[in-house]
Amino acid sequence: MKPIATALAALALLFHPALAWAGPLPADQLERIDAAARKALKDSGVPSVQVAVVKDGEVVLSRAWGKASETIPEAGPDLQYQIASNSKQFLAALFLILENDGKLDLDDPVSKWLPELPSGGKFDPAKFSENGRYFFNAQTLADYRQSLAPLGPLTGLELARPPRLRGGFVNRVFTLKFGKKELTLITYAEAGAQGRWEQFIVTP
């Protein structure tokens, strides 16, 4: 059981009785929240579930059920989860809201908002697209040969099909022939000079 195997839930239902709020809290609504969280634990097999209730822009309930890890028997509301690429959908929704409010343009270079990001202003969508579809060619593959170098035996293998860009400018997909089998590699590139993760993100 690992801390990253978790379920995150946001239920905008009720107030917590320990917090300041107007009027009594109906017991049946508390029971519904508790039952939903426990059911999620049972049905999904994840170690913990975290619930947040937001009313009028304020968090009025933050509670966790289950275990944080094998060595931490009880999860808490302040537990941080490593949700990996699941964060992309939340960021995408946030960007669309900000664009709708006129606070940013989706075509803005990343460097406009994160000037400290390496190569944040050098990405050109037109370089990798044609008629609205992304493509890959031999030159762009050669540009990122260094990112494959640490893989040793994989370097120089024949491509099973043309390389492609999957889902956006950072997910590059290479499918290589490995005997009678095919091996698919996904590398993060373009944002960093050599496509390495530490060059892709801004770290403290």
PDB file of C-alpha atoms in Angstrom:
ATOM      1  CA  MET A   1       0.000   0.000   0.000  1.00  0.00           C
ATOM      2  CA  LYS A   2       1.532   3.330  -1.058  1.00  0.00           C
ATOM      3  CA  PRO A   3       0.560   6.920  -0.181  1.00  0.00           C
ATOM      4  CA  ILE A   4       0.179   7.741  -3.872  1.00  0.00           C
ATOM      5  CA  ALA A   5      -2.587   5.147  -4.267  1.00  0.00           C
ATOM      6  CA  THR A   6      -5.357   7.384  -2.999  1.00  0.00           C
ATOM      7  CA  ALA A   7      -8.811   8.699  -3.784  1.00  0.00           C
ATOM      8  CA  LEU A   8      -9.572  12.419  -3.698  1.00  0.00           C
ATOM      9  CA  ALA A   9     -13.162  13.570  -3.326  1.00  0.00           C
ATOM     10  CA  ALA A  10     -14.789  17.005  -3.091  1.00  0.00           C
ATOM     11  CA  LEU A  11     -18.352  16.927  -1.733  1.00  0.00           C
ATOM     12  CA  ALA A  12     -20.074  20.306  -1.476  1.00  0.00           C
ATOM     13  CA  LEU A  13     -22.756  19.114   0.920  1.00  0.00           C
ATOM     14  CA  LEU A  14     -22.690  20.232   4.543  1.00  0.00           C
ATOM     15  CA  PHE A  15     -20.880  21.923   7.396  1.00  0.00           C
ATOM     16  CA  HIS A  16     -18.829  20.098   9.991  1.00  0.00           C
ATOM     17  CA  PRO A  17     -20.331  20.344  13.505  1.00  0.00           C
ATOM     18  CA  ALA A  18     -17.011  21.410  15.028  1.00  0.00           C
ATOM     19  CA  LEU A  19     -16.860  24.502  12.825  1.00  0.00           C
ATOM     20  CA  ALA A  20     -18.749  27.753  13.199  1.00  0.00           C
ATOM     21  CA  TRP A  21     -21.898  27.794  11.131  1.00  0.00           C
ATOM     22  CA  ALA A  22     -25.527  28.835  11.414  1.00  0.00           C
ATOM     23  CA  GLY A  23     -27.987  26.213  12.597  1.00  0.00           C
ATOM     24  CA  PRO A  24     -27.648  22.561  13.602  1.00  0.00           C
ATOM     25  CA  LEU A  25     -26.099  20.015  11.270  1.00  0.00           C
ATOM     26  CA  PRO A  26     -28.550  17.319  10.180  1.00  0.00           C
ATOM     27  CA  ALA A  27     -27.193  13.968  11.307  1.00  0.00           C
ATOM     28  CA  ASP A  28     -28.359  12.234   8.140  1.00  0.00           C
ATOM     29  CA  GLN A  29     -26.129  14.453   5.998  1.00  0.00           C
ATOM     30  CA  LEU A  30     -23.094  13.712   8.151  1.00  0.00           C
ATOM     31  CA  GLU A  31     -23.897  10.028   7.798  1.00  0.00           C
ATOM     32  CA  ARG A  32     -24.117  10.379   4.017  1.00  0.00           C
ATOM     33  CA  ILE A  33     -20.653  11.925   3.836  1.00  0.00           C
ATOM     34  CA  ASP A  34     -19.184   9.250   6.090  1.00  0.00           C
ATOM     35  CA  ALA A  35     -20.920   6.441   4.201  1.00  0.00           C
ATOM     36  CA  ALA A  36     -19.756   7.758   0.820  1.00  0.00           C
ATOM     37  CA  ALA A  37     -16.134   7.957   1.985  1.00  0.00           C
ATOM     38  CA  ARG A  38     -16.171   4.487   3.520  1.00  0.00           C
ATOM     39  CA  LYS A  39     -17.806   3.049   0.399  1.00  0.00           C
ATOM     40  CA  ALA A  40     -15.067   4.601  -1.752  1.00  0.00           C
ATOM     41  CA  LEU A  41     -12.439   2.919   0.426  1.00  0.00           C
ATOM     42  CA  LYS A  42     -14.166  -0.449   0.199  1.00  0.00           C
ATOM     43  CA  ASP A  43     -15.041  -0.395  -3.501  1.00  0.00           C
ATOM     44  CA  SER A  44     -11.787   1.014  -4.856  1.00  0.00           C
ATOM     45  CA  GLY A  45      -9.268  -0.604  -2.536  1.00  0.00           C
ATOM     46  CA  VAL A  46      -7.325   2.649  -2.153  1.00  0.00           C
ATOM     47  CA  PRO A  47      -5.702   3.267   1.244  1.00  0.00           C
ATOM     48  CA  SER A  48      -7.294   6.637   1.939  1.00  0.00           C
ATOM     49  CA  VAL A  49     -10.008   9.075   0.932  1.00  0.00           C
ATOM     50  CA  GLN A  50      -9.985  12.816   1.519  1.00  0.00           C
ATOM     51  CA  VAL A  51     -13.118  14.976   1.471  1.00  0.00           C
ATOM     52  CA  ALA A  52     -13.405  18.750   1.255  1.00  0.00           C
ATOM     53  CA  VAL A  53     -16.685  20.661   1.543  1.00  0.00           C
ATOM     54  CA  VAL A  54     -16.704  24.218   0.207  1.00  0.00           C
ATOM     55  CA  LYS A  55     -19.464  26.752   0.830  1.00  0.00           C
ATOM     56  CA  ASP A  56     -19.436  30.325  -0.476  1.00  0.00           C
ATOM     57  CA  GLY A  57     -15.774  29.991  -1.419  1.00  0.00           C
ATOM     58  CA  GLU A  58     -14.655  28.783   2.022  1.00  0.00           C
ATOM     59  CA  VAL A  59     -13.538  25.306   3.062  1.00  0.00           C
ATOM     60  CA  VAL A  60     -15.907  24.331   5.860  1.00  0.00           C
ATOM     61  CA  LEU A  61     -14.986  20.658   6.102  1.00  0.00           C
ATOM     62  CA  SER A  62     -11.689  18.881   5.513  1.00  0.00           C
ATOM     63  CA  ARG A  63     -11.489  15.271   6.650  1.00  0.00           C
ATOM     64  CA  ALA A  64      -9.729  12.032   5.721  1.00  0.00           C
ATOM     65  CA  TRP A  65     -10.507   8.336   6.101  1.00  0.00           C
ATOM     66  CA  GLY A  66      -8.155   5.366   5.922  1.00  0.00           C
ATOM     67  CA  LYS A  67      -4.382   4.951   6.172  1.00  0.00           C
ATOM     68  CA  ALA A  68      -1.701   7.312   4.916  1.00  0.00           C
ATOM     69  CA  SER A  69       0.767   4.436   4.448  1.00  0.00           C
ATOM     70  CA  GLU A  70       1.851   1.165   6.014  1.00  0.00           C
ATOM     71  CA  THR A  71       3.824   3.069   8.645  1.00  0.00           C
ATOM     72  CA  ILE A  72       1.310   5.897   9.151  1.00  0.00           C
ATOM     73  CA  PRO A  73      -1.911   4.232  10.302  1.00  0.00           C
ATOM     74  CA  GLU A  74      -4.221   7.221   9.994  1.00  0.00           C
ATOM     75  CA  ALA A  75      -4.625   9.663   7.114  1.00  0.00           C
ATOM     76  CA  GLY A  76      -5.184  13.316   7.962  1.00  0.00           C
ATOM     77  CA  PRO A  77      -6.790  16.214   6.091  1.00  0.00           C
ATOM     78  CA  ASP A  78      -3.359  17.788   5.563  1.00  0.00           C
ATOM     79  CA  LEU A  79      -1.955  14.693   3.823  1.00  0.00           C
ATOM     80  CA  GLN A  80      -0.359  15.533   0.468  1.00  0.00           C
ATOM     81  CA  TYR A  81      -1.028  13.168  -2.423  1.00  0.00           C
ATOM     82  CA  GLN A  82       1.210  12.441  -5.385  1.00  0.00           C
ATOM     83  CA  ILE A  83      -1.458  12.322  -8.085  1.00  0.00           C
ATOM     84  CA  ALA A  84       0.957  12.640 -11.032  1.00  0.00           C
ATOM     85  CA  SER A  85      -0.723  13.405 -14.367  1.00  0.00           C
ATOM     86  CA  ASN A  86      -4.158  13.550 -12.738  1.00  0.00           C
ATOM     87  CA  SER A  87      -3.237  17.147 -11.928  1.00  0.00           C
ATOM     88  CA  LYS A  88      -3.412  18.033 -15.641  1.00  0.00           C
ATOM     89  CA  GLN A  89      -7.206  17.986 -15.766  1.00  0.00           C
ATOM     90  CA  PHE A  90      -7.421  20.423 -12.852  1.00  0.00           C
ATOM     91  CA  LEU A  91      -4.877  22.762 -14.430  1.00  0.00           C
ATOM     92  CA  ALA A  92      -6.655  22.569 -17.786  1.00  0.00           C
ATOM     93  CA  ALA A  93      -9.953  23.542 -16.150  1.00  0.00           C
ATOM     94  CA  LEU A  94      -8.227  26.401 -14.303  1.00  0.00           C
ATOM     95  CA  PHE A  95      -6.634  27.723 -17.498  1.00  0.00           C
ATOM     96  CA  LEU A  96      -9.984  27.684 -19.305  1.00  0.00           C
ATOM     97  CA  ILE A  97     -11.629  29.573 -16.432  1.00  0.00           C
ATOM     98  CA  LEU A  98      -8.845  32.171 -16.444  1.00  0.00           C
ATOM     99  CA  GLU A  99      -9.113  32.585 -20.207  1.00  0.00           C
ATOM    100  CA  ASN A 100     -12.882  32.939 -19.959  1.00  0.00           C
ATOM    101  CA  ASP A 101     -12.337  35.684 -17.357  1.00  0.00           C
ATOM    102  CA  GLY A 102      -9.912  37.454 -19.687  1.00  0.00           C
ATOM    103  CA  LYS A 103      -6.945  36.956 -17.356  1.00  0.00           C
ATOM    104  CA  LEU A 104      -4.788  34.999 -19.803  1.00  0.00           C
ATOM    105  CA  ASP A 105      -4.663  33.779 -23.382  1.00  0.00           C
ATOM    106  CA  LEU A 106      -4.088  30.107 -24.123  1.00  0.00           C
ATOM    107  CA  ASP A 107      -1.626  31.166 -26.824  1.00  0.00           C
ATOM    108  CA  ASP A 108       0.525  33.079 -24.325  1.00  0.00           C
ATOM    109  CA  PRO A 109       4.101  31.763 -24.101  1.00  0.00           C
ATOM    110  CA  VAL A 110       4.749  29.987 -20.813  1.00  0.00           C
ATOM    111  CA  SER A 111       7.564  32.435 -20.111  1.00  0.00           C
ATOM    112  CA  LYS A 112       5.039  35.285 -19.829  1.00  0.00           C
ATOM    113  CA  TRP A 113       3.796  33.781 -16.562  1.00  0.00           C
ATOM    114  CA  LEU A 114       6.812  31.679 -15.514  1.00  0.00           C
ATOM    115  CA  PRO A 115       9.879  33.597 -16.730  1.00  0.00           C
ATOM    116  CA  GLU A 116      12.178  31.348 -14.685  1.00  0.00           C
ATOM    117  CA  LEU A 117      11.127  28.198 -16.616  1.00  0.00           C
ATOM    118  CA  PRO A 118      13.963  26.984 -18.904  1.00  0.00           C
ATOM    119  CA  SER A 119      13.023  27.341 -22.593  1.00  0.00           C
ATOM    120  CA  GLY A 120       9.537  28.418 -21.526  1.00  0.00           C
ATOM    121  CA  GLY A 121       9.199  30.873 -24.381  1.00  0.00           C
ATOM    122  CA  LYS A 122      10.791  28.851 -27.170  1.00  0.00           C
ATOM    123  CA  PHE A 123       8.003  26.398 -27.960  1.00  0.00           C
ATOM    124  CA  ASP A 124       6.373  27.011 -31.317  1.00  0.00           C
ATOM    125  CA  PRO A 125       3.163  24.964 -31.828  1.00  0.00           C
ATOM    126  CA  ALA A 126       3.325  25.551 -35.583  1.00  0.00           C
ATOM    127  CA  LYS A 127       6.627  23.679 -35.691  1.00  0.00           C
ATOM    128  CA  PHE A 128       4.900  20.476 -34.635  1.00  0.00           C
ATOM    129  CA  SER A 129       1.488  20.816 -36.255  1.00  0.00           C
ATOM    130  CA  GLU A 130      -0.159  20.781 -39.626  1.00  0.00           C
ATOM    131  CA  ASN A 131      -3.838  21.561 -40.176  1.00  0.00           C
ATOM    132  CA  GLY A 132      -4.365  21.405 -36.422  1.00  0.00           C
ATOM    133  CA  ARG A 133      -2.723  17.976 -36.030  1.00  0.00           C
ATOM    134  CA  TYR A 134       0.627  17.360 -34.369  1.00  0.00           C
ATOM    135  CA  PHE A 135       3.323  15.486 -36.247  1.00  0.00           C
ATOM    136  CA  PHE A 136       6.880  14.261 -35.767  1.00  0.00           C
ATOM    137  CA  ASN A 137       9.691  13.891 -38.297  1.00  0.00           C
ATOM    138  CA  ALA A 138      13.243  12.590 -38.519  1.00  0.00           C
ATOM    139  CA  GLN A 139      14.754  15.966 -37.642  1.00  0.00           C
ATOM    140  CA  THR A 140      12.803  16.379 -34.422  1.00  0.00           C
ATOM    141  CA  LEU A 141      13.732  12.822 -33.447  1.00  0.00           C
ATOM    142  CA  ALA A 142      17.414  13.645 -33.993  1.00  0.00           C
ATOM    143  CA  ASP A 143      17.043  16.771 -31.888  1.00  0.00           C
ATOM    144  CA  TYR A 144      16.127  14.629 -28.882  1.00  0.00           C
ATOM    145  CA  ARG A 145      18.568  11.770 -29.411  1.00  0.00           C
ATOM    146  CA  GLN A 146      20.383  12.771 -26.223  1.00  0.00           C
ATOM    147  CA  SER A 147      17.286  12.089 -24.158  1.00  0.00           C
ATOM    148  CA  LEU A 148      17.472   8.444 -25.292  1.00  0.00           C
ATOM    149  CA  ALA A 149      21.231   8.092 -24.778  1.00  0.00           C
ATOM    150  CA  PRO A 150      21.034   6.870 -21.142  1.00  0.00           C
ATOM    151  CA  LEU A 151      18.871   3.974 -22.320  1.00  0.00           C
ATOM    152  CA  GLY A 152      21.948   2.340 -23.850  1.00  0.00           C
ATOM    153  CA  PRO A 153      20.837  -0.753 -25.818  1.00  0.00           C
ATOM    154  CA  LEU A 154      17.679   1.001 -27.016  1.00  0.00           C
ATOM    155  CA  THR A 155      19.681   3.615 -28.917  1.00  0.00           C
ATOM    156  CA  GLY A 156      19.775   2.859 -32.619  1.00  0.00           C
ATOM    157  CA  LEU A 157      16.821   0.483 -32.652  1.00  0.00           C
ATOM    158  CA  GLU A 158      14.620   0.725 -35.722  1.00  0.00           C
ATOM    159  CA  LEU A 159      11.434   2.732 -35.374  1.00  0.00           C
ATOM    160  CA  ALA A 160       8.335   0.569 -35.661  1.00  0.00           C
ATOM    161  CA  ARG A 161       6.280   3.547 -36.801  1.00  0.00           C
ATOM    162  CA  PRO A 162       6.789   7.298 -37.184  1.00  0.00           C
ATOM    163  CA  PRO A 163       7.284   9.101 -33.847  1.00  0.00           C
ATOM    164  CA  ARG A 164       4.360  11.187 -32.737  1.00  0.00           C
ATOM    165  CA  LEU A 165       3.288  13.741 -30.188  1.00  0.00           C
ATOM    166  CA  ARG A 166       0.616  12.505 -27.789  1.00  0.00           C
ATOM    167  CA  GLY A 167      -1.860  14.775 -26.079  1.00  0.00           C
ATOM    168  CA  GLY A 168       0.284  17.911 -26.067  1.00  0.00           C
ATOM    169  CA  PHE A 169       3.748  19.286 -26.547  1.00  0.00           C
ATOM    170  CA  VAL A 170       5.435  17.488 -23.649  1.00  0.00           C
ATOM    171  CA  ASN A 171       4.462  13.875 -24.258  1.00  0.00           C
ATOM    172  CA  ARG A 172       6.628  12.498 -27.053  1.00  0.00           C
ATOM    173  CA  VAL A 173       5.978   8.893 -28.016  1.00  0.00           C
ATOM    174  CA  PHE A 174       8.584   6.641 -29.626  1.00  0.00           C
ATOM    175  CA  THR A 175       7.668   3.088 -30.654  1.00  0.00           C
ATOM    176  CA  LEU A 176      10.787   0.963 -31.264  1.00  0.00           C
ATOM    177  CA  LYS A 177      11.212  -2.519 -32.691  1.00  0.00           C
ATOM    178  CA  PHE A 178      12.687  -4.855 -30.094  1.00  0.00           C
ATOM    179  CA  GLY A 179      13.000  -8.233 -31.774  1.00  0.00           C
ATOM    180  CA  LYS A 180       9.469  -9.336 -32.614  1.00  0.00           C
ATOM    181  CA  LYS A 181       8.030  -6.960 -30.057  1.00  0.00           C
ATOM    182  CA  GLU A 182       7.471  -3.227 -29.984  1.00  0.00           C
ATOM    183  CA  LEU A 183       8.565  -0.975 -27.145  1.00  0.00           C
ATOM    184  CA  THR A 184       6.841   2.352 -26.617  1.00  0.00           C
ATOM    185  CA  LEU A 185       8.718   5.162 -24.876  1.00  0.00           C
ATOM    186  CA  ILE A 186       7.182   8.406 -23.702  1.00  0.00           C
ATOM    187  CA  THR A 187       9.620  11.237 -23.068  1.00  0.00           C
ATOM    188  CA  TYR A 188       9.079  14.748 -21.774  1.00  0.00           C
ATOM    189  CA  ALA A 189      10.701  17.242 -24.096  1.00  0.00           C
ATOM    190  CA  GLU A 190      10.645  20.727 -25.650  1.00  0.00           C
ATOM    191  CA  ALA A 191      10.138  22.653 -22.408  1.00  0.00           C
ATOM    192  CA  GLY A 192      13.624  21.655 -21.265  1.00  0.00           C
ATOM    193  CA  ALA A 193      16.766  21.911 -23.368  1.00  0.00           C
ATOM    194  CA  GLN A 194      17.188  18.125 -23.483  1.00  0.00           C
ATOM    195  CA  GLY A 195      13.711  17.143 -22.423  1.00  0.00           C
ATOM    196  CA  ARG A 196      14.742  16.139 -18.923  1.00  0.00           C
ATOM    197  CA  TRP A 197      12.224  16.330 -16.115  1.00  0.00           C
ATOM    198  CA  GLU A 198      14.296  18.610 -13.888  1.00  0.00           C
ATOM    199  CA  GLN A 199      14.419  21.099 -16.761  1.00  0.00           C
ATOM    200  CA  PHE A 200      10.701  20.854 -17.383  1.00  0.00           C
ATOM    201  CA  ILE A 201       9.464  21.944 -13.958  1.00  0.00           C
ATOM    202  CA  VAL A 202      10.290  24.837 -11.684  1.00  0.00           C
ATOM    203  CA  THR A 203      11.700  23.540  -8.396  1.00  0.00           C
ATOM    204  CA  PRO A 204      12.185  25.536  -5.197  1.00  0.00           C
TER     205      PRO A 204
END
